[in-house]
Coordinates of C-alpha atoms in Angstrom, one line a residue:
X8 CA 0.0 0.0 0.0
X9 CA 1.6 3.6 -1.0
X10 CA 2.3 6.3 1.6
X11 CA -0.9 8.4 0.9
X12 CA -3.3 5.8 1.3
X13 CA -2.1 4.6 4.6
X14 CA -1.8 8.4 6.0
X15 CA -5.8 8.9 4.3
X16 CA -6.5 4.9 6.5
X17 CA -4.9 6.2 9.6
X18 CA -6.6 10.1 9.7
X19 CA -10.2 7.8 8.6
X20 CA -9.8 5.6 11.5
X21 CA -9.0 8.0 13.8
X22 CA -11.8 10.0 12.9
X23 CA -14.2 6.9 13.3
X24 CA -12.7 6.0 16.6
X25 CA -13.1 9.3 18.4
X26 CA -16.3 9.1 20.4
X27 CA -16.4 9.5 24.1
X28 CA -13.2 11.4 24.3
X29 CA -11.4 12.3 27.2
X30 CA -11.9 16.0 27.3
X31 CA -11.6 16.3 23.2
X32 CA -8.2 15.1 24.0
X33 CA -6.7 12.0 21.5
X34 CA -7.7 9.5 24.4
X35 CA -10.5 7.3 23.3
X36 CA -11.4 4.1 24.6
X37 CA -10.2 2.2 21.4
X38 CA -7.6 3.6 19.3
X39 CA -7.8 1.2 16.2
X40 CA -4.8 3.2 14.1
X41 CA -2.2 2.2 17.3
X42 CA -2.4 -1.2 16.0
X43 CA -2.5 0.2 12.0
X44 CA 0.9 1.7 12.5
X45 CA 2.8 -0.8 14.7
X46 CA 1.7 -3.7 11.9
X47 CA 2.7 -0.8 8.8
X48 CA 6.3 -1.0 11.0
X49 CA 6.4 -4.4 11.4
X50 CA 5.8 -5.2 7.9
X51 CA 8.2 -2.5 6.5
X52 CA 10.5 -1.7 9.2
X53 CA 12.7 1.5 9.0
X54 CA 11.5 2.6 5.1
X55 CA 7.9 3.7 6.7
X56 CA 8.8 5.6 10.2
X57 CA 8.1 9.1 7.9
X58 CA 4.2 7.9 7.4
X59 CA 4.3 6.7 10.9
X60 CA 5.5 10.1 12.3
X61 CA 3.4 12.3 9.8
X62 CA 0.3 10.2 10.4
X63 CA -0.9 11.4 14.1
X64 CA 0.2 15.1 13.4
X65 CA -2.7 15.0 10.5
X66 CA -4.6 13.3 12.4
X67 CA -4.6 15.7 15.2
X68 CA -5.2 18.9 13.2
X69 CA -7.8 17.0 10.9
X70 CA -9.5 15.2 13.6
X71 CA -9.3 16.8 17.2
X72 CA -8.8 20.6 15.7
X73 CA -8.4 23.2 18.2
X74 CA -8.9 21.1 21.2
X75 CA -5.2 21.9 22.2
X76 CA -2.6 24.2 20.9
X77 CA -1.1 23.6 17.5
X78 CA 2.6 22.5 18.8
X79 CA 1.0 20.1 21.2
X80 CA -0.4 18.2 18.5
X81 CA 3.1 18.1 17.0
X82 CA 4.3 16.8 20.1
X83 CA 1.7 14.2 20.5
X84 CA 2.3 13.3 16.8
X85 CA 6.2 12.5 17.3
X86 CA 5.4 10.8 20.6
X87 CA 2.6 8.7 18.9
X88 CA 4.3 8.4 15.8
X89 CA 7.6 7.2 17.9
X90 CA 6.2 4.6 20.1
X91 CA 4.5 3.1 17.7
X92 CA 7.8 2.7 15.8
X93 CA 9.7 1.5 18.4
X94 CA 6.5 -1.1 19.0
X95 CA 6.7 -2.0 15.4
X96 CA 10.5 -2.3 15.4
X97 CA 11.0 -4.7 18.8
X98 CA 8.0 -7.0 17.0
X99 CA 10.4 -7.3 14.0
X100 CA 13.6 -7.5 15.1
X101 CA 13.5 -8.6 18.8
X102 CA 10.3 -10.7 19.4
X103 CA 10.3 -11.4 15.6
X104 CA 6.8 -12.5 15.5
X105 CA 5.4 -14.3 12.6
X106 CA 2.8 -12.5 11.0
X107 CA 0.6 -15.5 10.8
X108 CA 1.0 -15.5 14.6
X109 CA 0.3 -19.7 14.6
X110 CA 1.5 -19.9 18.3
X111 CA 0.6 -19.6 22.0
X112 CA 4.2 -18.2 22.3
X113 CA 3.9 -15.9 19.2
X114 CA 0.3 -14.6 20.6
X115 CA 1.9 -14.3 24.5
X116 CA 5.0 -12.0 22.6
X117 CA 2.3 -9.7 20.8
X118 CA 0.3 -9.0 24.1
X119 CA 3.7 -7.8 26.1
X120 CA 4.2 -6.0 22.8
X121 CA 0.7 -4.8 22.9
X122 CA 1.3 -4.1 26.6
X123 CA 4.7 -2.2 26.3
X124 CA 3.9 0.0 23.4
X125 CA 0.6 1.1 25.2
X126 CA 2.1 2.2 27.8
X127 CA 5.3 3.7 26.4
X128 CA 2.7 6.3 24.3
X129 CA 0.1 6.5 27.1
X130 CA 3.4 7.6 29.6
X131 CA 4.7 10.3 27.2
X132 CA 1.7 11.7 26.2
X133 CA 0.0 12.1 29.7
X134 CA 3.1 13.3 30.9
X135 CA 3.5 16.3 28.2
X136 CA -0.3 16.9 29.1
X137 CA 0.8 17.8 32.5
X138 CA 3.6 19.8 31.7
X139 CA 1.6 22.2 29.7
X140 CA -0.6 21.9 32.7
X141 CA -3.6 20.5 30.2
X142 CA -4.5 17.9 33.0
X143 CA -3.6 18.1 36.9
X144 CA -4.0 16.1 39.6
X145 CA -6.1 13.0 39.8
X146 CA -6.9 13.6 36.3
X147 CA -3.5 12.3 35.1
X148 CA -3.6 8.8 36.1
X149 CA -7.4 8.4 35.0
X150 CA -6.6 9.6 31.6
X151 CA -3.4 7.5 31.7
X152 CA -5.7 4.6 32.4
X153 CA -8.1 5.7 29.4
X154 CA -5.5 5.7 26.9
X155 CA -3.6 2.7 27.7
X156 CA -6.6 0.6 27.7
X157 CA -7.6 2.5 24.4
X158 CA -4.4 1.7 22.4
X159 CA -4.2 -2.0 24.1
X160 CA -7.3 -2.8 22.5
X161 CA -6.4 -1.2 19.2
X162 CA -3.1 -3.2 19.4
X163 CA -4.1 -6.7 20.4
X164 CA -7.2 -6.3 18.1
X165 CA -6.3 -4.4 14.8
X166 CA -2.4 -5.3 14.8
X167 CA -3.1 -8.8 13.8
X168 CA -6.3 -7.8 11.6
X169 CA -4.1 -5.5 9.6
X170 CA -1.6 -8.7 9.4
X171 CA -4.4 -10.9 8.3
X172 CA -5.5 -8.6 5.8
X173 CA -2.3 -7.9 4.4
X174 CA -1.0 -11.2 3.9
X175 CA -4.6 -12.7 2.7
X176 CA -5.3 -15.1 5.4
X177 CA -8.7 -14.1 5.7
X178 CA -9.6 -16.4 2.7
X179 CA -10.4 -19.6 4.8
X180 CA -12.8 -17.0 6.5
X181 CA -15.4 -17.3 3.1
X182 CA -17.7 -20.4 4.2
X183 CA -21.3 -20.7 4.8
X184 CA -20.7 -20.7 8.3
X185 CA -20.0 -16.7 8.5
X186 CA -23.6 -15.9 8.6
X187 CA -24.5 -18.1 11.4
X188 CA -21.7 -16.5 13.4
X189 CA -22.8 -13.7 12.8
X190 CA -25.6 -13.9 13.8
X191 CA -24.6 -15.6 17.1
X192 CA -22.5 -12.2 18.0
X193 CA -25.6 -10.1 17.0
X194 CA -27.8 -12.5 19.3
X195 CA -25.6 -11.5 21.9
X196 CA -25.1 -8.2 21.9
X197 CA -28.8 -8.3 21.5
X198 CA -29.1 -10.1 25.1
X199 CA -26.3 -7.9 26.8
X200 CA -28.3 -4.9 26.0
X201 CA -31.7 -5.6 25.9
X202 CA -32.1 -7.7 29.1
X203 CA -32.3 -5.9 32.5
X204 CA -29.3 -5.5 34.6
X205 CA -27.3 -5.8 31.7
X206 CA -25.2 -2.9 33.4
X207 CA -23.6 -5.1 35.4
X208 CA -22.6 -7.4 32.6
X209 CA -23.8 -10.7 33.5
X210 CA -24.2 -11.4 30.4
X211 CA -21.1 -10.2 29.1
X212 CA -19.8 -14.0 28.8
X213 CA -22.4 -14.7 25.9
X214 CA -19.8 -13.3 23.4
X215 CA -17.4 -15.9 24.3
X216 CA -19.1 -18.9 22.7
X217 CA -19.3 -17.0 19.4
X218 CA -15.2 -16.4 20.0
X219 CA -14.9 -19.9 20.8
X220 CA -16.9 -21.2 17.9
X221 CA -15.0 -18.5 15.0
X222 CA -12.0 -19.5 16.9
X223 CA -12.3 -23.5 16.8
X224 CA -13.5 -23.2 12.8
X225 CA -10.4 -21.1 11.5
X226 CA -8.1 -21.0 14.2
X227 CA -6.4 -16.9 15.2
X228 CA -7.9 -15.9 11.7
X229 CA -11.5 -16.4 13.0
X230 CA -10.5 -15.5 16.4
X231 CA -9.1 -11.8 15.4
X232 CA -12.1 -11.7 13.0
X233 CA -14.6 -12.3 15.6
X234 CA -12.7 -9.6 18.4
X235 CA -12.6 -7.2 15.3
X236 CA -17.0 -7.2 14.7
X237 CA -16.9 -7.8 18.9
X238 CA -15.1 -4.5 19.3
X239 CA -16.7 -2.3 16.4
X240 CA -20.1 -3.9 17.8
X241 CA -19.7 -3.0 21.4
X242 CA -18.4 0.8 20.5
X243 CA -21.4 1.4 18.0
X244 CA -24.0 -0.3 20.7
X245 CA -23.0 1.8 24.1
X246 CA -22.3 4.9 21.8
X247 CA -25.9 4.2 20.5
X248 CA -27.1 3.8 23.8
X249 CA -25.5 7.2 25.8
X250 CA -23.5 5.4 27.7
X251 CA -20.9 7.1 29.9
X252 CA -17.2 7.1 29.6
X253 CA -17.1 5.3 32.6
X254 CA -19.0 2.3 31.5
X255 CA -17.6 1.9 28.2
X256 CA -14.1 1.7 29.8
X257 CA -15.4 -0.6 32.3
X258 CA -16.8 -2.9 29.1
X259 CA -13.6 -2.5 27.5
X260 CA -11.3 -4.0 30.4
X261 CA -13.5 -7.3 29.8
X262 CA -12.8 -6.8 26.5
X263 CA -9.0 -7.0 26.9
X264 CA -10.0 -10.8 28.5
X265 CA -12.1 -11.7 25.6
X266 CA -9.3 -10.2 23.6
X267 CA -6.7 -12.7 25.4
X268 CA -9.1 -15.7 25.3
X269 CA -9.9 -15.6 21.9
X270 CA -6.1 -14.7 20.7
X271 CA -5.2 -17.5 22.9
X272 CA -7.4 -20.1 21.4
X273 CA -7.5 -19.1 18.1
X274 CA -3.2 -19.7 18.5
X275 CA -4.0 -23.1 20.7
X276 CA -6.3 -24.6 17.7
X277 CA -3.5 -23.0 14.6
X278 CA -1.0 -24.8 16.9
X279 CA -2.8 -28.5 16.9
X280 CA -3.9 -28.1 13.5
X281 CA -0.1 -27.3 12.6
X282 CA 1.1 -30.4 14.3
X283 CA -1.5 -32.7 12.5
X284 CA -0.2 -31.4 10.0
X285 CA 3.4 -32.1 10.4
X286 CA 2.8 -35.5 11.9
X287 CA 0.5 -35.9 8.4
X288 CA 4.2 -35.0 7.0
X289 CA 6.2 -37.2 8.9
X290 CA 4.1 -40.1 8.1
X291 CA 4.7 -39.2 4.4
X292 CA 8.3 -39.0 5.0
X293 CA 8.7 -42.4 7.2
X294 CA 6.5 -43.7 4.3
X295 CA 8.7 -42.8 1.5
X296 CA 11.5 -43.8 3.7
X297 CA 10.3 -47.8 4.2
X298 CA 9.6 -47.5 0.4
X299 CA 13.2 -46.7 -0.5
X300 CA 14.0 -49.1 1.9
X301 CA 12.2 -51.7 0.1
X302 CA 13.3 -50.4 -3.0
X303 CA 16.9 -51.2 -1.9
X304 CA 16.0 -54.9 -0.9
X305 CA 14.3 -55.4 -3.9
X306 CA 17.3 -54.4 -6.0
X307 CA 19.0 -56.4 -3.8
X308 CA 16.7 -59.4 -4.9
X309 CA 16.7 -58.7 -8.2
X310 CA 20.4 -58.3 -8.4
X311 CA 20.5 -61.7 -7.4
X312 CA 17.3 -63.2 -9.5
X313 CA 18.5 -62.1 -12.4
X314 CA 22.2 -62.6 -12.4
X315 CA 21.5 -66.2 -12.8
X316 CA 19.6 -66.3 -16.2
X317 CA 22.7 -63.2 -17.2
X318 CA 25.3 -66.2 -16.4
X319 CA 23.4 -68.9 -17.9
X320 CA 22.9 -66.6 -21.3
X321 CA 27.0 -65.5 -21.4
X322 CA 27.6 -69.8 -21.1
X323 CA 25.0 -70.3 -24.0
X324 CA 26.3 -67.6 -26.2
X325 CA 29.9 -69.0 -25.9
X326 CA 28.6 -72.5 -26.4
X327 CA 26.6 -70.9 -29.7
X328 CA 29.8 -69.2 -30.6
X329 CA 31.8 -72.2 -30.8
X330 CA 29.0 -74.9 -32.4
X331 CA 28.6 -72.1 -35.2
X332 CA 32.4 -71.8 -35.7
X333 CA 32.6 -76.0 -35.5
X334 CA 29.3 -75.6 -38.0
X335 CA 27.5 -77.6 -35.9
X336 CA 24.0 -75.9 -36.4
X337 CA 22.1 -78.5 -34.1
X338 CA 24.3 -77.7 -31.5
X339 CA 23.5 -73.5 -31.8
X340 CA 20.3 -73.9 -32.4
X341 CA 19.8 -75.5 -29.3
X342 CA 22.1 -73.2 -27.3
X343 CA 20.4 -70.0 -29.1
X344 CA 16.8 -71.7 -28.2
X345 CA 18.6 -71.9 -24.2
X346 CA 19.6 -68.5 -24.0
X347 CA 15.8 -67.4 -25.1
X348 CA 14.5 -69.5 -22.3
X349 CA 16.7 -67.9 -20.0
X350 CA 15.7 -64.3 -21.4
X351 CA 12.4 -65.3 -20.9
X352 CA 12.9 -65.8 -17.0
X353 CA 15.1 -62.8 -16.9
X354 CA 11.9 -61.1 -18.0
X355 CA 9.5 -62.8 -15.4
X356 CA 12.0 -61.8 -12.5
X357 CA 11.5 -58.3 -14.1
X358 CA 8.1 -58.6 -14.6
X359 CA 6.5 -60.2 -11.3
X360 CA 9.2 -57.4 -9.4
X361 CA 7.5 -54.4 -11.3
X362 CA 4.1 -56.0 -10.3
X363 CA 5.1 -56.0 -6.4
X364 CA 6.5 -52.6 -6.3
X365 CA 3.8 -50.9 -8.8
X366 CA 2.2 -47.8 -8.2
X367 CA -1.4 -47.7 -7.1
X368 CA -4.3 -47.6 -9.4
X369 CA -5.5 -44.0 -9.8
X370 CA -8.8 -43.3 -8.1
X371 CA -10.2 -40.3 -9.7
X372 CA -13.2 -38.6 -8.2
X373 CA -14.5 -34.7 -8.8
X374 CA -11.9 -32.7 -5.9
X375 CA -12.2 -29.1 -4.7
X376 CA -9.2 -27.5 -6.0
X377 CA -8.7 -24.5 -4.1
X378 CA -9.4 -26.2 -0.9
X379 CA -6.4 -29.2 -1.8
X380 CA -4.4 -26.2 -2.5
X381 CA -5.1 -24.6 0.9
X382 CA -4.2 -28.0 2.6
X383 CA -0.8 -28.2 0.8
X384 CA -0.4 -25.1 1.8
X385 CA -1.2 -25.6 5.6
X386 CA 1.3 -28.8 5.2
X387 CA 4.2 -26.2 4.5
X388 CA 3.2 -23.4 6.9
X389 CA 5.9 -23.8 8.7
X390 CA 8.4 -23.5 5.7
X391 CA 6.8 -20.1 4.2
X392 CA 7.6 -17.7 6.3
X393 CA 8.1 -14.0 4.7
X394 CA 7.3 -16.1 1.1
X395 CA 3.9 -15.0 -0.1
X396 CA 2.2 -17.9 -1.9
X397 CA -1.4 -17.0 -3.5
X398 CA -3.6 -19.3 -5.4
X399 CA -5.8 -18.5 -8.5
X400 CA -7.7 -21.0 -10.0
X401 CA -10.4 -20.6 -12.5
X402 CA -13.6 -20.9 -12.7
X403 CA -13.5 -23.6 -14.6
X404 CA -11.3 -25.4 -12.5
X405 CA -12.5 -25.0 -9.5
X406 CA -13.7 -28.7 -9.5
X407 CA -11.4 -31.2 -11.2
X408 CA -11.3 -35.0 -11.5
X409 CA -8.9 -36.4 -10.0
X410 CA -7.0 -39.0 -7.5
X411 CA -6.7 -36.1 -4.3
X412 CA -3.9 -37.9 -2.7
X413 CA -1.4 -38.2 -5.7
X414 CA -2.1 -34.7 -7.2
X415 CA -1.3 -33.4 -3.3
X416 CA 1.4 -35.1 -3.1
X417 CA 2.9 -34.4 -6.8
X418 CA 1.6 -30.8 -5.8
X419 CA 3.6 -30.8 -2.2
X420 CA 6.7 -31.6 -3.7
X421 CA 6.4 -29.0 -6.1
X422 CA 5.7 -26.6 -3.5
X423 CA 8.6 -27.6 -2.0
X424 CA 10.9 -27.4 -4.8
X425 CA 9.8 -24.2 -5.1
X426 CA 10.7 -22.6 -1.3
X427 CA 14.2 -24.9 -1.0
X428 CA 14.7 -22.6 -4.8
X429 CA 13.7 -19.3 -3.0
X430 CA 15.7 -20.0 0.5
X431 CA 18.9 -20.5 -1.9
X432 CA 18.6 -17.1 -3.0
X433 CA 18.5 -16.2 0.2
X434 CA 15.5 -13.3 -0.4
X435 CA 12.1 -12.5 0.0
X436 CA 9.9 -14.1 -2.8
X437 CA 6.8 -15.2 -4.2
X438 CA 5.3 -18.4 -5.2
X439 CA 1.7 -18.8 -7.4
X440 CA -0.1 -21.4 -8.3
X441 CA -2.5 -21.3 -10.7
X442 CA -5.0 -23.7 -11.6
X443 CA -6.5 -23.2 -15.6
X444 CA -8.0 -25.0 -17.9
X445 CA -5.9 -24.6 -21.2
X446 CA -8.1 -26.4 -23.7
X447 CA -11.2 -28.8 -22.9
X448 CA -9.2 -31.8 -23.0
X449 CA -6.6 -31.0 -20.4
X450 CA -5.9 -29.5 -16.6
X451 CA -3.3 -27.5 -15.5
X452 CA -1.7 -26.7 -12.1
X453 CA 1.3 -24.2 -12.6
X454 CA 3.4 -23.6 -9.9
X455 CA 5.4 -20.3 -9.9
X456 CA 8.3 -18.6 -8.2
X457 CA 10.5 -16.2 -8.0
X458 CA 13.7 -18.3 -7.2
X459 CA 16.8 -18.3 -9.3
X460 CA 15.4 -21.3 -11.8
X461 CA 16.4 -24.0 -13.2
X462 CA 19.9 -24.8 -14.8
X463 CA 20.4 -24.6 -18.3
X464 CA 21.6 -28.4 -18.6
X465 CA 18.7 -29.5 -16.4
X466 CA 16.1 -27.9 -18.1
X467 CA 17.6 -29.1 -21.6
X468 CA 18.2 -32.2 -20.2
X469 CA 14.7 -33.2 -18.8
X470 CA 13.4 -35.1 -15.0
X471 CA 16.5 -38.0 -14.7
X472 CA 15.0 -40.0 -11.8
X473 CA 17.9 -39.7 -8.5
X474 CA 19.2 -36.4 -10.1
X475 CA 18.4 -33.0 -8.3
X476 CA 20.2 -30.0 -8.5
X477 CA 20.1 -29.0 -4.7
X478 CA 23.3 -30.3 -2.3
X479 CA 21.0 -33.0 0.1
X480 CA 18.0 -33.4 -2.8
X481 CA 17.4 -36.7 -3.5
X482 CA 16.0 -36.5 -7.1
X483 CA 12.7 -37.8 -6.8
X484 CA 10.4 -35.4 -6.2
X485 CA 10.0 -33.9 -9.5
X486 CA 9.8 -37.8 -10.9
X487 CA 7.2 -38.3 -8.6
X488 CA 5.2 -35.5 -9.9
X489 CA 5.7 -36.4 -13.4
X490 CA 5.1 -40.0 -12.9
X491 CA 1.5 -38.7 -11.0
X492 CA 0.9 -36.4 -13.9
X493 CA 1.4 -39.6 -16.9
X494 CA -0.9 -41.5 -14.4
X495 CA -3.6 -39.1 -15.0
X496 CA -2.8 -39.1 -18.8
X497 CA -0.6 -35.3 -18.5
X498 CA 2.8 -34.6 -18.4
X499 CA 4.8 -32.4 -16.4
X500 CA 6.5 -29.3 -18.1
X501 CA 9.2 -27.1 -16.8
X502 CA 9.9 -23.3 -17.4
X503 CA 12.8 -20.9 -16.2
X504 CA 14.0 -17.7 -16.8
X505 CA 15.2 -15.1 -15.2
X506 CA 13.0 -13.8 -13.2
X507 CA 11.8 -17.7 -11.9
X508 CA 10.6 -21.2 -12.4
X509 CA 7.3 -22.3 -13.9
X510 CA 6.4 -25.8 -13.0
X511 CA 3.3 -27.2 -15.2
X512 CA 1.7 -30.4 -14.2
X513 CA -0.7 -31.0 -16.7
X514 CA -3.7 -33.6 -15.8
X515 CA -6.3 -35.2 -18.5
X516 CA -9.5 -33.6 -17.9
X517 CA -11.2 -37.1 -17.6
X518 CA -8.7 -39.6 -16.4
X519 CA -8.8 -43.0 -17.1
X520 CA -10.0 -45.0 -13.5
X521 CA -7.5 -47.7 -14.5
X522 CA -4.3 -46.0 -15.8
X523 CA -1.6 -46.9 -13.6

């Protein structure tokens, strides 16, 4: 996002967010563009501390106008603008929190951060506030208390929104179940308002089982989703309903626990669903692992099947040589008919080998393709890190036929390929795969990336089973994908240039049940 347009989002949510004001002053109980700049930091680092800075000077003249003299808003912009950077900074380079934020520890890190930048900008700007004798007194520590609940919330709330946003995590979000959640939240801010001694908010807990569900469906991205409408919800309904200061601060201290819970969770559930995930992996590595094993013993037997019928066809074709030189043709034709017999059972050894170690019959069946993409994704979570992978498919494609199991695992290895190639270049990069449908007949998944490519000779040279151009590769994944791809009646194609790789694993559109 350019400069402008994140000075024009931070001067528009600041302008939303100021209702019940402390004394016109920028102390609100929920500062949403506190968490806007730390994540515009984080993200950027160093290049964006100008916007950060300039940011809450507009905002003040824009916003809060003559409610204090022009070179305290100055002042409170640099202090803002400052803290925030510093926040933004420690996230990146100290806690250096993921901005998927998958982990009880990553989601423990971002409250202290939360915690610490809230009350680094609460300090400085309450205590400039009492120097130019704005506030005195007892009123210092209450509006200390306003504003550092204020920008908590914004931080531990619209931090990891902005993140989500950013990095298009939100996408799992689009299901049918939105609506009902929805309209669980409304239900319940419809029982904590409308039911007597709400006031007392006994029935504040009501908003948790919403959480809990959003949270338990899609992990910290429903959980920071939920806290987001929670949050906006709860300002708009006690603003609708005049409430005081007092009693929307009061609301907003339980929402720092339903804040916590729901980051918590949401964190808890990423975490378990990562470690399915990577047990899902392990399995597929110990599995490949026993096959190579077995792979070995079966050379092993075959080495030692088929040496016999190699010796008995070098005696036979010496015994051939010398009848025809003696030009006894009885004799070599008898020899010659020996070492066919023997090729024969050369060939059965062969044959009935092949038939033990085959690859299983492809089961085709009409497969989702975005969401196989999603779980290939989720596999290598771990591994992507500051690489942005984004998936287009079309809408033709968005159903496919298929065997789900052997396209995922052609399409994992890919995948893989492809962040080993970007971690060698040692940058930040990209990876896309796109799904099309290039003409009726045929399917194709290309997988992009911005690595350094492909060798020259490899690419010339074509997939050599046991031949990889990385130091530890083993040379079968790409053989595994094109072996997946002629299973399904397509071939696998590759690309590279300059700027990347193009991998193309190109599927029949209706593959045969009983190609093997």
């Amino acid at each position: 996002m350019a400069w402008p347009l994140w000075v024009v989002a931070y001067v528009a949510l600041d302008y939303v967010s100021f209702i019940e004001s402390y004394r016109g002053l920028a102390i609100t109980p929920w500062n949403p563009t506190a968490g806007l700049a730390v994540a515009l930091v984080f993200l950027g680092g160093w290049r964006h501390a100008p916007v950060v800075i300039v940011s809450p000077v507009l905002a003040g003249v824009l916003v809060r106008g003559g409610t204090v003299p022009v070179p305290i808003h100055l002042v409170e912009g640099l202090l803002f603008g400052g803290s925030y950077l510093v926040a933004g900074l420690v996230a990146r380079h100290v806690l250096k929190l993921s901005p998927r934020l998958q982990s009880p520890g990553a989601t423990i890190r971002l409250m202290l951060l939360a915690v610490g930048g809230s009350a680094l900008a609460a300090f400085s700007y309450i205590l400039v506030l009492g120097l130019a004798d704005i506030l005195r007194g007892g009123e210092i520590l209450e509006a200390f208390l306003y504003f550092f609940v204020g920008d908590l919330i914004g931080i531990l709330i619209f931090f990891p929104a902005t993140l989500i946003v950013l990095t298009r995590q939100w996408r799992p979000l689009m299901t049918w179940e939105i609506l009902p959640q929805g309209l669980a939240i409304a239900a319940a801010f419809a029982a904590i308002f409308a039911v007597p001694h709400a006031r007392e908010y006994q029935l504040f807990y009501l908003l948790f089982l919403p959480l809990l569900w959003c949270s338990f469906r899609s992990g910290i991205v429903g959980a920071v989703a939920a806290l987001f409408v929670v949050q906006v919800g709860l300002i708009v309904a006690v603003h609708l309903r005049g409430g005081l200061l007092l009693e929307l601060v009061s609301f907003q201290m339980l929402m720092i626990s339903l804040a916590g819970t729901g980051l918590v969770f949401g964190s808890l559930i990423d975490q378990q669903r990562i470690a399915a995930s990577r047990l899902r992996q392990q399995q597929l590595a110990l599995g490949r692992a026993l096959r190579m094993r077995s792979v070995g013993e079966v050379a092993t037997a075959i080495a030692h099947e088929v040496n016999q019928p190699i010796t008995s066809i070098r005696t036979y074709a010496g015994l051939a040589r010398d009848a025809l030189a003696a030009e006894r043709k009885d004799d070599a034709m008898n020899a010659v008919l020996r070492i066919r017999s023997e090729c024969d059972r050369a060939s059965s050894i062969i044959r009935s080998t092949r038939e033990l170690v085959r690859q299983e019959i492809a089961r085709p069946c009409p497969v989702e393709m975005e969401k196989l993409i999603v779980e290939v994704r989720d596999l290598l979570v771990d591994r992507l890190g500051h690489v942005s992978l984004a998936i287009e498919v079309a809408p033709e494609a968005r159903t496919v036929t298929c065997d789900p199991a052997q396209v995922k695992q052609a399409l994992y290895n890919l995948v893989d390929n492809a962040l080993d190639a970007i971690d060698s270049d040692g940058a930040r990069g990209t990876i896309l795969i796109r799904v099309t449908v290039p003409d009726p007949q045929t399917v194709e998944i290309a997988v992009r990336d911005t690595g350094p490519g492909f060798p020259e000779d490899f690419a010339a040279s074509g997939i050599t089973p046991l031949v990889s151009t990385k130091p530890e590769g083993t040379g079968i994944g790409l053989s595994i994908a094109r072996s997946v791809a002629e299973t399904h009646g397509g071939s696998l194609l590759i690309e590279s240039d300059v700027s990347g790789a193009t991998v193309r694993l190109r599927l029949a559109a209706q593959p045969e049940k009983s190609r093997e």
